[in-house]
C-alpha cells in the first residue's frame, strides 16, 4: 500500500525524470487520496491524453526500477487494459483515454478541477468523484466496489451527472455503458451503498429505450 | 468517531469551543479528537493576539505543497479565498510565475490582489519569457504601469518595456473580458489593453 506521503515522493521522483511537461488524470485510489476519501492505495491509476505522453512517463518509471507486468493477472482478458509497472508493493496502471469499457471523455476532463503539479513537468489533474465512480464501474475489481461505496456514502452525489455521463459514453460508442452502470449500482446496493430510489428505475428506462 | 467523519465536520477554522460545539463533546474529548487529526497532519495551529489557539483543519495541510494563492495572500494586503485547488510540490513557484498565473485566471479579485507582487518582482527576464509564452506580455506591462501609480514598485527594465509595448498592428485586448477602465485610459492607450480597474477599486492599496 502507498500512503499519501509516499505517493507524493514517488510522483516527485517520476516528475524529475520526465523529459518534458505532461498532463495526466488521476482516477481510482490516487484520486480518492487527493480528495480525502482514502489514506492509502494499492496502485496508482493514471489516464493519459495520448500514447506519446504515456511513453514519456513509462521511460521515467522504468528508470526508477519499475518492471512491466502483465495486465491479465489483474484485469483478466478485458479490452483497453492498462500498461502496468510494479516495484515491491507499488504499482502503476497507465491507461490512454480508454479505461476498459469506458472512455475518459472531454466532459470528464473538464470536471477534473483539482490540479497538483509535481516539480516542473508532471501536472496531475484529479478526476471528479462522480467520474471516479464511473471509472470504478469500468475496472470493476473487488476493491473497486468498496471504494465506490466509500465515495457514495461520504460525498453528496449528483446522480444526474453520472447518468448523463453514461449516456454520453453511449454517444462515444460505448453501447453497454448504462448496462454496466446498472449492474454496478445493484452490486453497490448489496454492499451497503446509499443509492437513491429513483436511480435504478431511470437507468432501466434508458436501457429499454436503447 | 471515524477520521473522515471528523474531518468533514471540523473542516475550516476552529477554536476548542467550536470543536466542542460541533462534536457535542466535553473539553477533554475535543482535545483528544484534535490531537488525533493533528498527529496525521491535518491541523495547523496559530495563536490569536489574546493568546487563544485557533486551529486550521484541512486536507490541504496533510497534502502539503504550495499554491499560487498562498503566495498571493502572503505578499498582498488583499486576501483571497482559494477558488480552485492548484498545489505545487517539489519546487516553490516564483513570484513571476504566480503573477502570470493570476493574469491567466482572468479573475478580477485575483488580479487585483496580485498587483502587490510587482513590489517584489525582480526577474524581469523570467517574467517576460513567461508572459510571452502565454501571450500576455502587454497585459503584464499595463498592470505594472497601473501598480506603479498606486504603490512603490521595483523598476521595470527598459528591455521588457520595449519588447512588450504595443505595436501599431496590435488590437485592443482585455485583461478581464468585457471590463474597461474610466480612470486609466492613458495606460490603456499605451499598451492597447483594457484595464479592469478604476481608482475606487484600488482603495485597499492605500
Coordinates of C-alpha atoms in Angstrom, one line a residue:
Chain A
X1 CA 0.0 0.0 0.0
X2 CA 1.2 3.5 -0.7
X3 CA 0.4 6.3 1.7
X4 CA -0.2 10.0 0.7
X5 CA 3.4 11.0 1.7
X6 CA 4.9 8.0 -0.2
X7 CA 2.8 8.7 -3.2
X8 CA 3.9 12.4 -3.3
X9 CA 7.6 11.4 -3.0
X10 CA 7.1 8.8 -5.8
X11 CA 5.4 11.2 -8.1
X12 CA 8.0 13.9 -7.5
X13 CA 10.7 11.3 -8.3
X14 CA 8.9 10.4 -11.5
X15 CA 8.5 14.1 -12.4
X16 CA 12.2 14.7 -12.0
X17 CA 12.9 12.1 -14.6
X18 CA 10.3 13.3 -17.2
X19 CA 11.9 14.8 -20.3
X20 CA 9.0 17.2 -21.0
X21 CA 5.8 18.6 -19.4
X22 CA 2.9 16.2 -19.4
X23 CA -0.6 16.3 -18.1
X24 CA -2.2 13.1 -16.6
X25 CA -5.5 12.4 -14.9
X26 CA -5.7 10.5 -11.7
X27 CA -8.6 8.1 -11.3
X28 CA -9.2 5.4 -8.7
X29 CA -7.4 5.2 -5.4
X30 CA -4.9 8.0 -6.2
X31 CA -7.7 10.5 -6.9
X32 CA -9.5 9.3 -3.8
X33 CA -6.4 10.0 -1.7
X34 CA -6.1 13.6 -3.0
X35 CA -9.8 14.1 -2.3
X36 CA -9.5 12.8 1.2
X37 CA -11.6 9.6 0.8
X38 CA -8.7 7.3 1.5
X39 CA -5.3 7.1 3.3
X40 CA -3.6 4.5 1.2
X41 CA -3.9 2.8 -2.2
X42 CA -2.6 -0.4 -3.8
X43 CA -2.0 1.1 -7.2
X44 CA -1.7 4.5 -9.0
X45 CA -4.2 4.6 -11.8
X46 CA -3.4 7.3 -14.4
X47 CA -5.1 8.2 -17.7
X48 CA -3.0 9.9 -20.4
X49 CA -4.3 12.0 -23.2
X50 CA -2.2 10.3 -25.8
X51 CA 0.3 7.4 -26.3
X52 CA 3.3 9.8 -26.6
X53 CA 2.7 11.2 -23.1
X54 CA 2.4 7.6 -21.7
X55 CA 5.7 6.7 -23.4
X56 CA 7.5 9.6 -21.8
X57 CA 6.0 8.6 -18.4
X58 CA 6.9 4.9 -18.9
X59 CA 10.5 5.8 -19.5
X60 CA 10.6 7.8 -16.3
X61 CA 9.0 4.9 -14.3
X62 CA 11.4 2.3 -15.8
X63 CA 14.4 4.4 -14.9
X64 CA 13.2 4.2 -11.3
X65 CA 13.4 0.4 -11.5
X66 CA 9.8 -0.5 -12.1
X67 CA 9.2 -3.6 -14.1
X68 CA 6.5 -4.2 -16.6
X69 CA 3.8 -6.8 -15.7
X70 CA 1.0 -8.5 -17.4
X71 CA -2.4 -6.8 -17.1
X72 CA -4.2 -10.1 -17.4
X73 CA -3.3 -11.1 -13.9
X74 CA -5.3 -8.1 -12.5
X75 CA -7.8 -7.2 -15.2
X76 CA -8.4 -10.5 -16.9
X77 CA -9.0 -10.7 -20.6
X78 CA -10.7 -7.3 -20.9
X79 CA -10.3 -4.7 -23.6
X80 CA -8.3 -1.5 -23.1
X81 CA -6.3 -2.8 -20.2
X82 CA -3.5 -0.5 -18.9
X83 CA 0.2 -0.9 -19.2
X84 CA 1.3 -1.9 -15.7
X85 CA 4.6 -1.4 -13.9
X86 CA 5.5 -2.8 -10.5
X87 CA 8.1 -2.3 -7.8
X88 CA 7.7 -4.0 -4.5
X89 CA 4.2 -3.1 -3.3
X90 CA 3.7 -0.1 -5.6
X91 CA 2.1 -0.4 -9.0
X92 CA 1.3 2.0 -11.8
X93 CA -1.7 1.3 -14.1
X94 CA -1.3 3.5 -17.1
X95 CA -4.3 4.0 -19.4
X96 CA -4.6 6.1 -22.6
X97 CA -8.0 7.7 -22.9
X98 CA -9.9 4.4 -22.7
X99 CA -10.4 2.7 -19.4
X100 CA -11.6 -0.8 -20.1
X101 CA -15.2 -0.3 -21.3
X102 CA -15.4 3.4 -20.7
X103 CA -13.8 6.5 -22.3
X104 CA -12.3 9.3 -20.2
X105 CA -14.3 11.8 -22.1
X106 CA -13.8 15.6 -22.6
X107 CA -16.6 16.3 -20.1
X108 CA -14.7 14.2 -17.5
X109 CA -11.5 16.2 -18.2
X110 CA -13.4 19.5 -17.8
X111 CA -14.8 18.2 -14.4
X112 CA -11.3 17.5 -13.2
X113 CA -10.8 20.7 -11.3
X114 CA -8.1 19.9 -8.8
X115 CA -4.5 20.3 -10.1
X116 CA -1.4 19.0 -8.4
X117 CA 1.8 19.9 -10.0
X118 CA 4.9 17.9 -9.2
X119 CA 8.2 19.6 -9.9
X120 CA 8.3 21.3 -13.3
X121 CA 7.0 18.5 -15.6
X122 CA 4.2 16.5 -14.1
X123 CA 0.7 18.0 -13.9
X124 CA -1.7 15.7 -12.2
X125 CA -5.4 16.5 -12.6
X126 CA -7.8 14.8 -10.2
X127 CA -10.9 13.2 -11.6
X128 CA -14.2 14.4 -10.2
X129 CA -15.8 12.0 -7.6
X130 CA -18.7 11.3 -10.0
X131 CA -16.2 10.2 -12.6
X132 CA -14.2 8.1 -10.2
X133 CA -17.4 6.1 -9.6
X134 CA -17.8 5.6 -13.3
X135 CA -14.2 4.5 -13.7
X136 CA -14.6 2.1 -10.8
X137 CA -17.6 0.7 -12.7
X138 CA -15.3 0.3 -15.7
X139 CA -12.5 -1.6 -13.9
X140 CA -14.8 -3.5 -11.6
X141 CA -12.3 -5.2 -9.4
X142 CA -13.4 -6.4 -6.0
X143 CA -11.9 -3.4 -4.1
X144 CA -13.4 -1.0 -6.6
X145 CA -16.9 -1.6 -5.3
X146 CA -15.7 -0.9 -1.8
X147 CA -14.1 2.4 -3.0
X148 CA -17.2 3.4 -4.9
X149 CA -19.3 2.7 -1.8
X150 CA -16.9 4.8 0.3
X151 CA -17.4 7.8 -2.1
X152 CA -21.2 7.4 -2.3
X153 CA -21.6 7.3 1.4
X154 CA -19.3 10.2 2.2
X155 CA -20.0 12.7 -0.6
X156 CA -23.1 14.4 -2.0
X157 CA -23.5 12.7 -5.3
X158 CA -25.5 14.3 -8.1
X159 CA -26.7 11.2 -9.8
X160 CA -27.8 13.1 -12.9
X161 CA -24.1 13.8 -13.6
X162 CA -23.3 10.0 -13.5
X163 CA -26.4 9.1 -15.6
X164 CA -25.7 11.8 -18.2
X165 CA -22.1 10.7 -18.5
X166 CA -23.3 7.1 -19.1
X167 CA -25.5 8.5 -21.9
X168 CA -22.5 10.4 -23.2
X169 CA -20.5 7.2 -23.2
X170 CA -23.1 5.6 -25.4
X171 CA -22.7 8.5 -27.8
X172 CA -19.0 7.9 -27.8
X173 CA -19.6 4.3 -28.9
X174 CA -19.7 2.5 -25.6
X175 CA -23.1 0.9 -26.1
X176 CA -23.1 -1.1 -22.9
X177 CA -22.2 1.8 -20.5
X178 CA -25.7 2.1 -18.9
X179 CA -25.9 -1.7 -18.7
X180 CA -22.6 -1.8 -16.8
X181 CA -23.6 1.1 -14.6
X182 CA -26.9 -0.5 -13.6
X183 CA -25.1 -3.8 -12.7
X184 CA -22.5 -1.9 -10.7
X185 CA -25.2 0.0 -8.8
X186 CA -27.1 -3.2 -8.0
X187 CA -23.8 -4.6 -6.5
X188 CA -23.2 -1.4 -4.6
X189 CA -26.7 -1.6 -3.1
X190 CA -25.9 -5.1 -1.9
X191 CA -22.8 -4.0 0.0
X192 CA -24.5 -1.0 1.7
X193 CA -24.1 1.8 -0.8
X194 CA -26.6 4.6 -0.2
X195 CA -28.3 4.8 -3.7
X196 CA -31.4 6.9 -4.1
X197 CA -34.5 5.0 -5.0
X198 CA -35.0 6.7 -8.4
X199 CA -31.6 6.0 -9.8
X200 CA -32.1 2.4 -10.9
X201 CA -35.6 3.0 -12.5
X202 CA -34.1 5.8 -14.5
X203 CA -31.3 3.5 -15.8
X204 CA -33.8 0.7 -16.6
X205 CA -35.9 3.3 -18.6
X206 CA -32.8 4.3 -20.6
X207 CA -31.9 0.6 -21.2
X208 CA -35.4 -0.1 -22.5
X209 CA -35.2 2.9 -24.9
X210 CA -31.8 1.7 -26.0
Chain B
X1 CA -15.6 8.6 15.6
X2 CA -14.0 7.9 12.2
X3 CA -11.3 10.2 10.8
X4 CA -13.3 11.0 7.7
X5 CA -16.3 12.0 9.7
X6 CA -14.2 14.1 12.0
X7 CA -12.6 15.9 9.1
X8 CA -15.9 16.6 7.4
X9 CA -17.4 18.1 10.5
X10 CA -14.4 20.1 11.5
X11 CA -13.0 21.3 8.2
X12 CA -12.2 25.1 8.4
X13 CA -11.1 27.4 11.1
X14 CA -12.0 26.2 14.6
X15 CA -11.4 27.0 18.3
X16 CA -11.6 24.5 21.1
X17 CA -15.0 25.8 21.9
X18 CA -16.3 25.5 18.4
X19 CA -15.0 21.9 18.2
X20 CA -16.8 21.1 21.5
X21 CA -19.9 22.6 20.0
X22 CA -19.8 20.8 16.6
X23 CA -18.9 17.4 18.0
X24 CA -21.1 17.9 21.1
X25 CA -18.4 16.6 23.4
X26 CA -16.6 17.9 26.5
X27 CA -13.3 19.7 26.6
X28 CA -11.2 16.6 27.2
X29 CA -12.7 14.7 24.2
X30 CA -12.4 17.7 22.0
X31 CA -8.7 17.9 22.7
X32 CA -8.4 14.2 22.1
X33 CA -10.0 14.4 18.7
X34 CA -7.9 17.4 17.7
X35 CA -4.7 15.6 18.8
X36 CA -5.8 12.6 16.7
X37 CA -6.1 14.5 13.5
X38 CA -3.1 16.7 14.3
X39 CA -0.9 13.6 14.5
X40 CA -1.9 12.8 11.0
X41 CA -1.0 16.2 9.7
X42 CA -4.5 17.7 9.2
X43 CA -4.2 20.6 11.7
X44 CA -2.2 23.8 11.7
X45 CA -2.3 25.8 14.9
X46 CA -1.8 29.5 15.4
X47 CA -2.4 31.9 18.2
X48 CA -4.6 35.0 18.2
X49 CA -3.5 38.2 19.8
X50 CA -5.2 37.2 23.1
X51 CA -3.2 34.0 23.1
X52 CA -6.1 31.8 22.2
X53 CA -5.4 28.8 19.9
X54 CA -7.1 28.7 16.5
X55 CA -7.0 25.5 14.5
X56 CA -6.9 25.4 10.7
X57 CA -8.2 21.9 9.8
X58 CA -8.0 20.9 6.2
X59 CA -6.9 18.1 3.9
X60 CA -4.6 20.6 2.3
X61 CA -2.5 20.7 5.4
X62 CA -1.8 17.0 5.0
X63 CA -1.1 17.2 1.3
X64 CA 1.4 19.9 1.8
X65 CA 2.8 21.7 -1.3
X66 CA 2.3 25.3 -2.1
X67 CA -0.4 27.0 -4.1
X68 CA -0.2 30.3 -6.1
X69 CA -2.9 31.7 -3.8
X70 CA -0.7 31.1 -0.7
X71 CA 2.0 33.3 -2.4
X72 CA -0.5 36.0 -3.4
X73 CA -2.0 36.0 0.1
X74 CA 1.5 36.2 1.7
X75 CA 2.5 39.2 -0.4
X76 CA -0.7 41.1 -0.8
X77 CA -2.8 43.2 1.6
X78 CA -5.9 41.9 -0.3
X79 CA -6.5 38.3 0.8
X80 CA -8.4 35.9 -1.4
X81 CA -10.0 32.6 -0.7
X82 CA -8.7 29.7 -2.9
X83 CA -11.3 29.2 -5.6
X84 CA -9.6 26.2 -7.2
X85 CA -7.1 23.7 -5.9
X86 CA -3.7 24.0 -7.7
X87 CA -0.9 22.8 -5.5
X88 CA 2.7 22.6 -6.4
X89 CA 5.1 20.0 -4.9
X90 CA 8.9 19.8 -5.0
X91 CA 9.5 23.4 -6.0
X92 CA 8.4 26.8 -4.8
X93 CA 6.7 28.7 -7.6
X94 CA 8.4 32.1 -8.3
X95 CA 6.6 35.4 -7.9
X96 CA 6.9 35.8 -11.7
X97 CA 5.1 32.5 -12.3
X98 CA 2.5 33.5 -9.7
X99 CA 1.8 36.8 -11.4
X100 CA 1.4 35.2 -14.8
X101 CA -0.9 32.6 -13.3
X102 CA -3.0 35.3 -11.7
X103 CA -3.4 37.2 -15.0
X104 CA -4.3 33.9 -16.7
X105 CA -7.2 33.3 -14.3
X106 CA -8.9 36.4 -15.7
X107 CA -10.5 36.8 -12.2
X108 CA -10.9 40.4 -11.1
X109 CA -10.2 39.8 -7.4
X110 CA -7.2 37.5 -8.1
X111 CA -5.6 40.1 -10.4
X112 CA -6.3 42.9 -8.0
X113 CA -4.6 41.0 -5.2
X114 CA -1.7 40.0 -7.4
X115 CA -0.8 43.7 -8.2
X116 CA 1.2 43.7 -4.9
X117 CA 3.6 41.1 -6.5
X118 CA 5.1 44.0 -8.6
X119 CA 6.6 45.3 -5.3
X120 CA 8.9 42.2 -5.2
X121 CA 9.3 41.1 -8.7
X122 CA 12.9 41.5 -9.8
X123 CA 13.5 38.9 -12.5
X124 CA 12.1 40.8 -15.5
X125 CA 13.6 38.3 -18.0
X126 CA 11.7 35.4 -16.5
X127 CA 8.5 37.5 -16.3
X128 CA 8.8 38.5 -20.0
X129 CA 9.5 35.0 -21.1
X130 CA 6.6 33.5 -19.2
X131 CA 4.3 36.3 -20.4
X132 CA 5.4 35.8 -24.0
X133 CA 4.8 32.1 -23.7
X134 CA 1.2 32.8 -22.6
X135 CA 0.7 35.8 -25.0
X136 CA 0.0 38.2 -22.1
X137 CA 3.1 40.4 -22.1
X138 CA 1.1 43.6 -22.8
X139 CA -1.3 42.7 -20.0
X140 CA 1.6 42.3 -17.6
X141 CA 3.1 45.7 -18.8
X142 CA -0.2 47.5 -18.4
X143 CA -0.8 46.1 -15.0
X144 CA 2.7 47.1 -14.0
X145 CA 2.0 50.7 -15.0
X146 CA -1.2 50.6 -13.1
X147 CA 0.5 49.2 -10.0
X148 CA 3.2 52.0 -10.3
X149 CA 0.5 54.6 -9.9
X150 CA -0.8 53.3 -6.6
X151 CA 2.3 51.8 -4.8
X152 CA 6.1 51.8 -4.8
X153 CA 7.2 49.0 -7.1
X154 CA 10.6 47.9 -8.5
X155 CA 11.5 49.4 -11.8
X156 CA 10.7 47.5 -14.9
X157 CA 13.7 47.1 -17.2
X158 CA 13.6 49.1 -20.5
X159 CA 14.1 45.9 -22.4
X160 CA 10.8 44.4 -21.0
X161 CA 9.0 47.6 -21.9
X162 CA 10.5 47.9 -25.4
X163 CA 9.8 44.3 -26.2
X164 CA 6.3 44.2 -24.8
X165 CA 5.0 47.6 -25.8
X166 CA 2.1 47.6 -28.3
X167 CA 2.9 47.8 -32.0
X168 CA 0.8 49.6 -34.5
X169 CA -0.9 46.5 -35.9
X170 CA -2.0 45.2 -32.4
X171 CA -5.6 45.3 -31.5
X172 CA -7.1 46.2 -28.1
X173 CA -7.4 43.2 -25.7
X174 CA -9.0 42.7 -22.3
X175 CA -7.4 41.6 -19.0
X176 CA -10.8 40.6 -17.8
X177 CA -13.2 40.1 -20.7
X178 CA -15.8 42.9 -21.0
X179 CA -14.2 45.3 -18.4
X180 CA -12.7 48.7 -19.3
X181 CA -11.4 51.4 -17.1
X182 CA -12.6 55.0 -16.9
X183 CA -9.7 56.3 -14.9
X184 CA -6.6 54.7 -16.6
X185 CA -7.4 55.3 -20.2
X186 CA -3.8 56.7 -20.7
X187 CA -2.3 53.4 -19.7
X188 CA -4.8 51.5 -21.8
X189 CA -3.8 53.5 -24.9
X190 CA -0.1 52.9 -24.4
X191 CA -0.5 49.2 -24.1
X192 CA -3.7 48.7 -26.1
X193 CA -5.1 46.8 -23.2
X194 CA -8.3 47.4 -21.4
X195 CA -7.7 47.5 -17.7
X196 CA -10.5 46.2 -15.4
X197 CA -10.0 48.6 -12.6
X198 CA -11.0 52.2 -11.7
X199 CA -9.4 54.3 -9.0
X200 CA -12.0 53.3 -6.4
X201 CA -11.3 49.6 -6.9
X202 CA -7.7 50.2 -5.8
X203 CA -8.6 51.8 -2.5
X204 CA -7.5 48.8 -0.5
X205 CA -3.9 49.5 -1.5
X206 CA -3.9 53.0 0.1

